[in-house]
Amino acid sequence: MATLCAQNKQLLYDFYEIPQSLMLNPGVKTPYKWHSGVPLLPAFSFQAGSSGITVSDLFANDGIDFTTKFRNQVVNGLNKNDEFGGSGQIELFNIGFRSTNQPRDYYSFGIYGEGFISQFWPEDLAVLAFEGNADNLNRRFSLNHIATQGEAINVFHFGINRKLNNKWTVGARAKLYSSVFEFKSANNDGYFVTTRGENNILRNTLVADVTMRTSGVQEIIDIIEEDTGTTKVDLASLLLRRSFFGGNLGIGFDIGFTHSFGRNSFFTASLLDVGFIYHTNAIKNYTLQGAASNEGVEIVLPEDLANFNTEIWQELVDDFEAQVPFDTNEDSYITLRPISLNASFRYNFGGPGPKTKNCGCGTSVVSRTENLDYVNAVGGQLFVINRVRGPQAALTGFYQRRLGNTLAFKTTYTVDKYSFSNIGLGLNLQAGPVNFYLLGDNLLGYANIPNSHYASLQFGFNIISWNGN
């Protein structure tokens, strides 16, 4: 599987005919005897978004010059909570099988690599760079607006899914993380302010407590900067080594469940990536800590940016560096995984439902036809993920329809920080043992991609042996 996304996969969540739904809830229903991703035809998905601006906002041919649009849409239009981000995932393999001795247990394991980047708009610093300090005297430009995080890791996982009875299915998944690289800057503090000085026109003051932690990044930069004939080979070798236990290691787990209320109502929930990574090698951290004021050099932004190479700039930089040292270190550190929560309620109607009487006492595994418990279904889903500036949430309403044992589809409407008009559609096709699915999110945005805040597409192949076969 490959992905670039904000990590909300509402079309795939609880779409349990697709085995990859186990990665979103280890306690989802499992109506299969075994499954395997098709070699050389892995699942693929793509998602990306920006919360505050689109490409069309800046580059539309509307007669407004770019500088005016940049000032209105970016500098004055965005705030510190607006985000540009995405994430990626590539699945090396994913296999699952039902225990012969304990048929209520379904095991799954595999390896996947994933990464994400989350960049928040530095509102105050953008205003300082665009408008300057001359017309913003006494305004404190906050360094707290600096917030970014990114990473690439390889994940080795093993999970167990157990049907306790006809009301409860639970699951858990253990994970071992091998970090390829990471960078993070968050919870910064400080400000830059310009005031009237006593001995000169302007007095510049910097108070800073800023940290950027990185691991694995400098090794990649060093190889790229060498620019030798073996750069590509060296880079591939480094990434491969750090992906398979040559980087920094961590552990984590997922948990989840499905609970039925009567014949047609189901509640599901999962908590994913509860864990951490301990960074001990290839570390390079950057710090800017201290306070300084300079009244002997007059700098007016942004006009003096054109004179960046003059001695006046170097004098200012030297003065500030002496009082606010910019340092590096190799101190080890721990990062928590971006925990995410899924929860959903589903109501089935218009069909016979499961044939097994829901007494809450059985543990038998029924056939595929009996285990696909809906013809029509409606419901809602909540998704929450922890990011640099705190939790981000999305709320989804959905409708599912199954046409025999061959075709099923799911349509969704999602509200989140990226869009209030996100309509998605997912199709799942079963042709004998071959499973194919296609999931597209924010379909209205495909009519005009440059004017869209969000895009998403997923598809994949599996080989499935169903229960009772």
XYZ file of C-alpha atoms in Angstrom:
469
model
C 0.000 0.000 0.000
C 1.236 3.529 -0.717
C -0.323 6.676 0.690
C 0.044 10.458 0.941
C -2.537 11.733 3.357
C -3.696 13.287 6.573
C -4.099 9.664 7.759
C -7.900 9.689 7.891
C -9.165 6.759 5.802
C -12.884 6.997 6.398
C -13.784 5.088 3.216
C -11.667 2.108 4.254
C -12.559 2.116 7.951
C -14.974 -0.752 8.827
C -15.253 -1.687 5.122
C -14.443 -5.158 6.413
C -14.646 -7.010 3.082
C -11.258 -5.348 2.422
C -8.485 -6.968 4.538
C -6.587 -3.651 4.868
C -9.391 -2.483 7.182
C -7.608 -4.569 9.843
C -4.863 -1.933 9.859
C -7.396 0.697 10.943
C -9.146 -1.480 13.526
C -7.549 -4.759 14.689
C -10.975 -5.670 16.131
C -12.915 -5.400 12.856
C -15.034 -8.335 11.580
C -12.932 -10.882 9.645
C -15.051 -13.003 7.283
C -12.025 -14.659 5.642
C -10.021 -17.843 6.133
C -6.828 -16.174 4.885
C -5.714 -13.233 2.774
C -2.618 -11.950 1.032
C -1.795 -8.828 -0.900
C -1.118 -9.616 -4.563
C 2.673 -9.628 -5.165
C 3.813 -6.743 -7.402
C 0.277 -5.292 -7.272
C 0.118 -3.696 -3.827
C -2.632 -1.418 -2.658
C -2.073 2.231 -3.474
C -3.583 5.393 -2.050
C -3.000 9.108 -2.222
C -4.180 11.976 -0.054
C -2.849 15.514 0.418
C -4.265 18.795 1.651
C -3.837 22.373 2.765
C -6.294 23.945 5.166
C -6.049 27.629 4.289
C -5.283 28.162 0.603
C -5.417 26.520 -2.821
C -3.217 26.774 -5.913
C -6.025 28.617 -7.708
C -6.111 31.298 -5.002
C -2.649 32.428 -6.097
C -2.339 31.512 -9.769
C -5.835 31.977 -11.193
C -5.924 34.216 -14.272
C -8.259 36.775 -12.706
C -6.493 40.062 -13.483
C -5.168 40.527 -9.935
C -1.390 40.738 -9.656
C 0.414 38.018 -7.726
C 1.774 40.317 -5.004
C -1.711 41.538 -4.106
C -3.079 37.991 -4.000
C -0.135 36.812 -1.921
C -0.694 39.615 0.593
C -4.455 39.054 0.814
C -4.620 35.258 0.618
C -1.395 34.214 2.339
C 0.072 36.912 4.568
C -3.259 38.324 5.774
C -5.389 35.247 5.048
C -3.567 32.439 6.838
C -3.014 32.028 10.573
C -0.771 29.894 12.775
C -3.274 26.999 12.768
C -3.341 26.638 8.968
C -1.463 23.556 7.864
C 0.191 22.131 4.768
C 0.667 18.420 5.142
C 0.380 14.887 3.995
C 1.572 11.388 4.759
C 2.739 8.364 2.841
C 2.605 4.614 3.289
C 4.009 1.752 1.247
C 3.104 -1.810 2.185
C 5.808 -4.405 1.585
C 3.503 -7.302 2.427
C 0.353 -8.047 4.432
C -0.754 -11.597 5.195
C -3.473 -12.982 7.438
C -4.786 -16.431 8.345
C -7.325 -18.071 10.657
C -6.088 -20.420 13.342
C -6.895 -24.070 12.682
C -7.043 -24.997 16.362
C -8.807 -21.783 17.428
C -11.008 -20.715 14.479
C -12.252 -17.683 16.392
C -8.706 -16.238 16.151
C -7.414 -14.464 13.027
C -3.715 -13.565 12.820
C -2.175 -10.946 10.533
C 1.353 -9.659 10.057
C 3.440 -7.637 7.662
C 5.808 -4.760 7.019
C 5.029 -1.270 5.814
C 6.881 1.993 5.558
C 5.225 5.297 6.244
C 6.027 8.956 6.613
C 4.341 12.284 7.068
C 5.011 15.997 7.094
C 3.061 18.631 8.962
C 4.003 22.282 8.395
C 2.054 25.033 10.127
C 2.040 28.541 8.748
C 4.443 30.841 10.706
C 1.943 33.711 10.791
C 3.925 36.368 12.673
C 7.224 35.697 10.920
C 5.502 35.862 7.522
C 4.061 39.271 8.392
C 7.497 40.428 9.572
C 9.133 39.315 6.325
C 6.431 40.841 4.088
C 5.478 44.041 5.913
C 8.659 44.624 7.874
C 9.258 46.111 11.283
C 9.194 49.854 10.479
C 5.391 49.963 10.398
C 5.016 47.407 13.193
C 6.765 49.127 16.066
C 6.102 47.589 19.490
C 4.508 44.501 17.928
C 5.905 41.255 19.261
C 6.371 38.720 16.483
C 5.976 35.350 18.192
C 8.459 32.530 17.642
C 5.808 30.141 18.967
C 4.367 30.130 15.435
C 7.299 27.952 14.320
C 5.889 24.415 14.263
C 6.843 21.587 11.926
C 7.316 17.831 12.006
C 8.195 15.117 9.530
C 9.420 11.536 9.496
C 9.871 8.283 7.613
C 9.772 4.934 9.418
C 9.476 1.230 8.727
C 6.941 -0.728 10.786
C 6.972 -4.463 11.547
C 3.644 -5.635 12.952
C 1.771 -8.677 14.202
C -1.889 -8.696 15.208
C -4.543 -11.003 16.582
C -8.270 -10.643 16.040
C -10.594 -12.697 18.266
C -14.338 -13.233 18.090
C -15.349 -13.551 21.746
C -19.013 -14.204 21.012
C -21.764 -12.965 18.696
C -21.634 -9.522 20.288
C -17.933 -8.834 20.700
C -14.909 -8.986 18.398
C -11.668 -7.567 19.785
C -8.145 -7.184 18.462
C -4.646 -5.919 19.178
C -1.532 -5.338 17.104
C 2.090 -5.083 18.290
C 4.454 -2.831 16.343
C 8.215 -2.410 16.097
C 9.324 0.903 14.590
C 12.603 1.440 12.725
C 13.072 5.170 12.143
C 14.690 6.269 8.884
C 14.702 9.986 9.674
C 12.781 12.534 11.693
C 12.683 16.270 12.301
C 10.500 18.153 14.750
C 10.221 21.698 16.065
C 7.351 22.420 18.452
C 6.503 24.209 21.710
C 8.877 27.049 20.846
C 8.793 30.348 22.691
C 10.099 33.874 22.313
C 9.591 36.959 20.158
C 11.190 39.631 18.003
C 10.148 43.254 18.594
C 11.253 46.658 17.303
C 10.841 49.732 19.499
C 12.049 53.336 19.574
C 15.583 53.378 20.930
C 17.502 56.022 22.855
C 20.703 56.097 20.818
C 19.351 55.235 17.384
C 16.119 55.271 15.401
C 15.158 51.659 16.086
C 15.902 49.145 18.818
C 15.661 45.431 17.853
C 15.087 42.865 20.594
C 15.169 39.094 20.223
C 14.111 36.682 22.974
C 14.321 33.057 21.810
C 13.820 29.524 23.043
C 13.654 27.540 19.797
C 14.643 23.904 19.231
C 14.734 21.712 16.142
C 15.440 18.011 16.799
C 16.543 15.769 13.931
C 17.748 12.192 13.516
C 18.957 10.636 10.273
C 18.514 13.888 8.360
C 22.166 14.986 8.347
C 23.322 11.634 6.931
C 20.952 12.085 3.979
C 22.074 15.690 3.435
C 25.756 14.688 3.505
C 25.264 12.055 0.791
C 23.291 14.441 -1.422
C 25.854 17.238 -1.019
C 28.729 14.916 -1.967
C 27.133 14.597 -5.420
C 29.350 11.737 -6.547
C 28.732 9.095 -9.174
C 27.455 6.744 -6.482
C 25.071 9.214 -4.792
C 21.911 7.322 -5.762
C 23.353 3.961 -4.694
C 24.686 5.383 -1.427
C 21.360 7.044 -0.638
C 19.382 3.879 -1.391
C 21.776 1.836 0.768
C 21.405 4.272 3.668
C 17.602 4.313 3.489
C 17.475 0.511 3.279
C 19.819 0.087 6.231
C 17.920 2.519 8.437
C 14.611 0.900 7.427
C 15.705 -2.500 8.710
C 16.896 -1.874 12.275
C 19.842 0.346 11.308
C 18.042 3.466 12.516
C 16.446 4.420 15.805
C 13.993 1.892 17.251
C 10.691 2.070 19.074
C 7.671 0.017 20.051
C 3.909 0.549 19.998
C 0.517 -1.091 19.687
C -3.001 -0.773 18.243
C -6.217 -1.929 19.916
C -9.814 -2.053 18.717
C -13.192 -3.754 18.912
C -16.561 -4.261 17.232
C -19.682 -4.549 19.405
C -23.169 -5.389 18.165
C -26.354 -4.043 19.753
C -29.068 -6.458 18.738
C -29.326 -7.698 15.172
C -28.442 -4.666 13.047
C -26.576 -2.070 15.133
C -22.787 -2.024 15.530
C -20.354 0.205 17.372
C -16.617 0.078 16.580
C -13.571 1.883 17.943
C -9.793 1.706 17.625
C -6.748 3.423 19.067
C -3.712 3.331 16.779
C 0.015 3.923 17.232
C 0.262 4.123 20.995
C 4.030 4.062 21.309
C 7.348 5.875 21.037
C 10.718 5.943 19.268
C 13.989 6.402 21.174
C 16.443 8.389 19.029
C 20.065 7.615 19.894
C 22.043 7.693 16.612
C 22.616 10.085 13.685
C 21.245 12.937 15.813
C 21.750 16.628 15.158
C 19.698 19.082 17.199
C 19.625 22.845 16.724
C 18.918 25.359 19.488
C 18.503 29.134 19.618
C 18.219 30.241 23.225
C 18.798 33.574 24.928
C 17.905 37.256 24.735
C 19.533 40.225 22.990
C 18.873 43.855 22.102
C 20.688 45.880 19.486
C 20.453 49.636 19.256
C 23.699 50.444 17.497
C 22.649 49.135 14.071
C 19.579 50.413 12.265
C 17.788 47.737 10.277
C 14.498 48.415 8.527
C 12.645 45.418 7.102
C 11.957 44.504 4.382
C 13.853 47.281 2.571
C 17.254 46.293 3.958
C 16.871 42.689 2.811
C 18.440 43.835 -0.476
C 21.635 44.667 1.432
C 21.926 41.260 3.061
C 25.607 40.861 2.174
C 26.766 44.241 3.507
C 28.813 44.698 6.653
C 25.841 46.188 8.515
C 24.019 42.857 8.340
C 27.082 40.936 9.498
C 27.496 43.316 12.408
C 23.883 42.715 13.475
C 24.221 38.933 13.136
C 27.479 38.852 15.091
C 25.961 40.984 17.825
C 22.909 38.747 18.196
C 24.916 35.506 17.996
C 27.109 36.669 20.844
C 24.072 37.137 23.080
C 21.710 34.472 21.661
C 23.936 31.519 20.716
C 22.862 29.239 17.882
C 24.114 25.803 18.951
C 23.970 22.178 17.874
C 24.125 19.010 19.966
C 23.744 15.244 19.675
C 21.553 14.633 22.723
C 19.288 11.589 22.490
C 15.538 12.114 22.761
C 12.181 10.313 22.696
C 9.257 11.091 20.399
C 5.735 9.815 20.895
C 3.866 8.386 17.941
C 0.961 10.429 16.505
C -1.864 8.561 18.263
C -5.140 8.376 16.337
C -8.661 7.417 17.399
C -11.435 5.979 15.238
C -15.010 5.365 16.370
C -18.119 4.555 14.355
C -21.755 3.518 14.630
C -23.403 1.507 11.831
C -27.045 0.487 11.369
C -27.941 -2.228 8.843
C -31.310 -2.385 7.122
C -33.122 -3.793 4.102
C -31.779 -7.338 4.381
C -31.931 -10.499 6.442
C -28.738 -9.761 8.383
C -26.706 -12.576 9.930
C -28.361 -15.958 10.118
C -26.832 -16.831 13.461
C -29.035 -15.863 16.376
C -27.367 -13.050 18.312
C -27.533 -14.543 21.793
C -24.089 -13.361 22.783
C -22.947 -16.902 23.573
C -21.599 -18.290 20.300
C -18.040 -18.223 19.018
C -18.441 -20.131 15.748
C -17.115 -18.689 12.510
C -19.818 -18.669 9.853
C -19.555 -18.568 6.090
C -18.856 -15.467 4.066
C -22.513 -14.992 3.081
C -23.633 -15.106 6.703
C -20.771 -12.921 7.922
C -21.419 -10.106 5.427
C -24.133 -8.774 7.685
C -25.574 -5.906 5.634
C -27.406 -5.130 2.417
C -27.792 -1.463 3.293
C -26.017 0.375 6.096
C -25.870 3.964 7.356
C -23.797 5.458 10.125
C -21.244 7.949 11.305
C -17.544 7.939 12.123
C -15.267 10.120 14.252
C -11.538 10.411 13.561
C -9.035 12.234 15.800
C -5.250 12.387 15.423
C -2.662 14.111 17.595
C -0.468 16.598 15.746
C 2.136 19.257 16.576
C -0.484 21.852 17.550
C -2.825 19.399 19.232
C -5.648 17.091 18.125
C -7.216 17.318 14.660
C -10.683 15.846 14.133
C -12.925 14.781 11.256
C -16.576 13.736 11.297
C -18.047 11.458 8.608
C -21.510 10.255 7.662
C -21.707 7.214 5.376
C -24.008 4.910 3.426
C -23.023 1.388 2.345
C -24.739 -0.927 -0.142
C -23.913 -4.541 -0.990
C -25.019 -6.129 -4.278
C -24.782 -9.866 -3.697
C -21.359 -11.282 -2.898
C -19.636 -9.563 -5.815
C -19.954 -5.815 -5.437
C -20.234 -3.374 -2.549
C -19.909 0.386 -2.411
C -19.624 3.033 0.277
C -20.248 6.754 -0.017
C -19.176 9.304 2.609
C -19.551 12.955 3.521
C -16.722 14.290 5.712
C -16.190 17.567 7.528
C -12.669 18.493 8.680
C -10.218 21.400 8.630
C -9.472 20.833 4.951
C -12.991 20.838 3.526
C -16.690 21.142 4.327
C -17.732 19.533 1.032
C -15.787 16.268 1.022
C -17.851 13.581 -0.709
C -16.192 10.192 -1.215
C -17.070 6.964 -2.992
C -15.574 3.508 -2.543
C -16.140 0.376 -4.649
C -15.171 -3.170 -3.674
C -15.237 -5.949 -6.295
C -14.855 -9.649 -5.532
C -14.160 -11.861 -8.566
C -13.613 -15.366 -7.197
C -10.624 -15.178 -4.854
C -9.428 -11.851 -6.327
C -10.396 -8.734 -4.424
C -10.099 -5.284 -6.008
C -11.099 -1.990 -4.455
C -11.122 1.638 -5.580
C -11.719 4.463 -3.092
C -11.884 8.128 -4.080
C -12.281 11.001 -1.625
C -13.334 14.640 -2.161
C -14.767 13.828 -5.583
C -16.088 17.375 -6.125
C -12.500 18.616 -5.968
C -11.456 16.546 -9.003
C -13.482 18.861 -11.254
C -10.979 21.626 -10.428
C -7.922 20.221 -8.647
C -6.046 23.587 -8.424
C -9.041 24.978 -6.508
C -9.235 22.006 -4.138
C -7.936 21.891 -0.579
C -7.782 18.102 -0.585
C -7.355 15.081 -2.865
C -7.460 11.344 -2.219
C -7.388 8.118 -4.218
C -6.885 4.503 -3.101
C -6.943 1.185 -4.909
C -5.548 -2.280 -4.341
C -5.629 -6.035 -4.964
C -5.837 -8.989 -2.574
C -6.237 -12.746 -2.765
C -8.876 -13.892 -0.261
C -10.097 -17.288 0.870
C -13.471 -16.806 2.602
C -14.801 -18.637 5.629
C -16.680 -21.772 4.625
C -14.660 -22.253 1.396
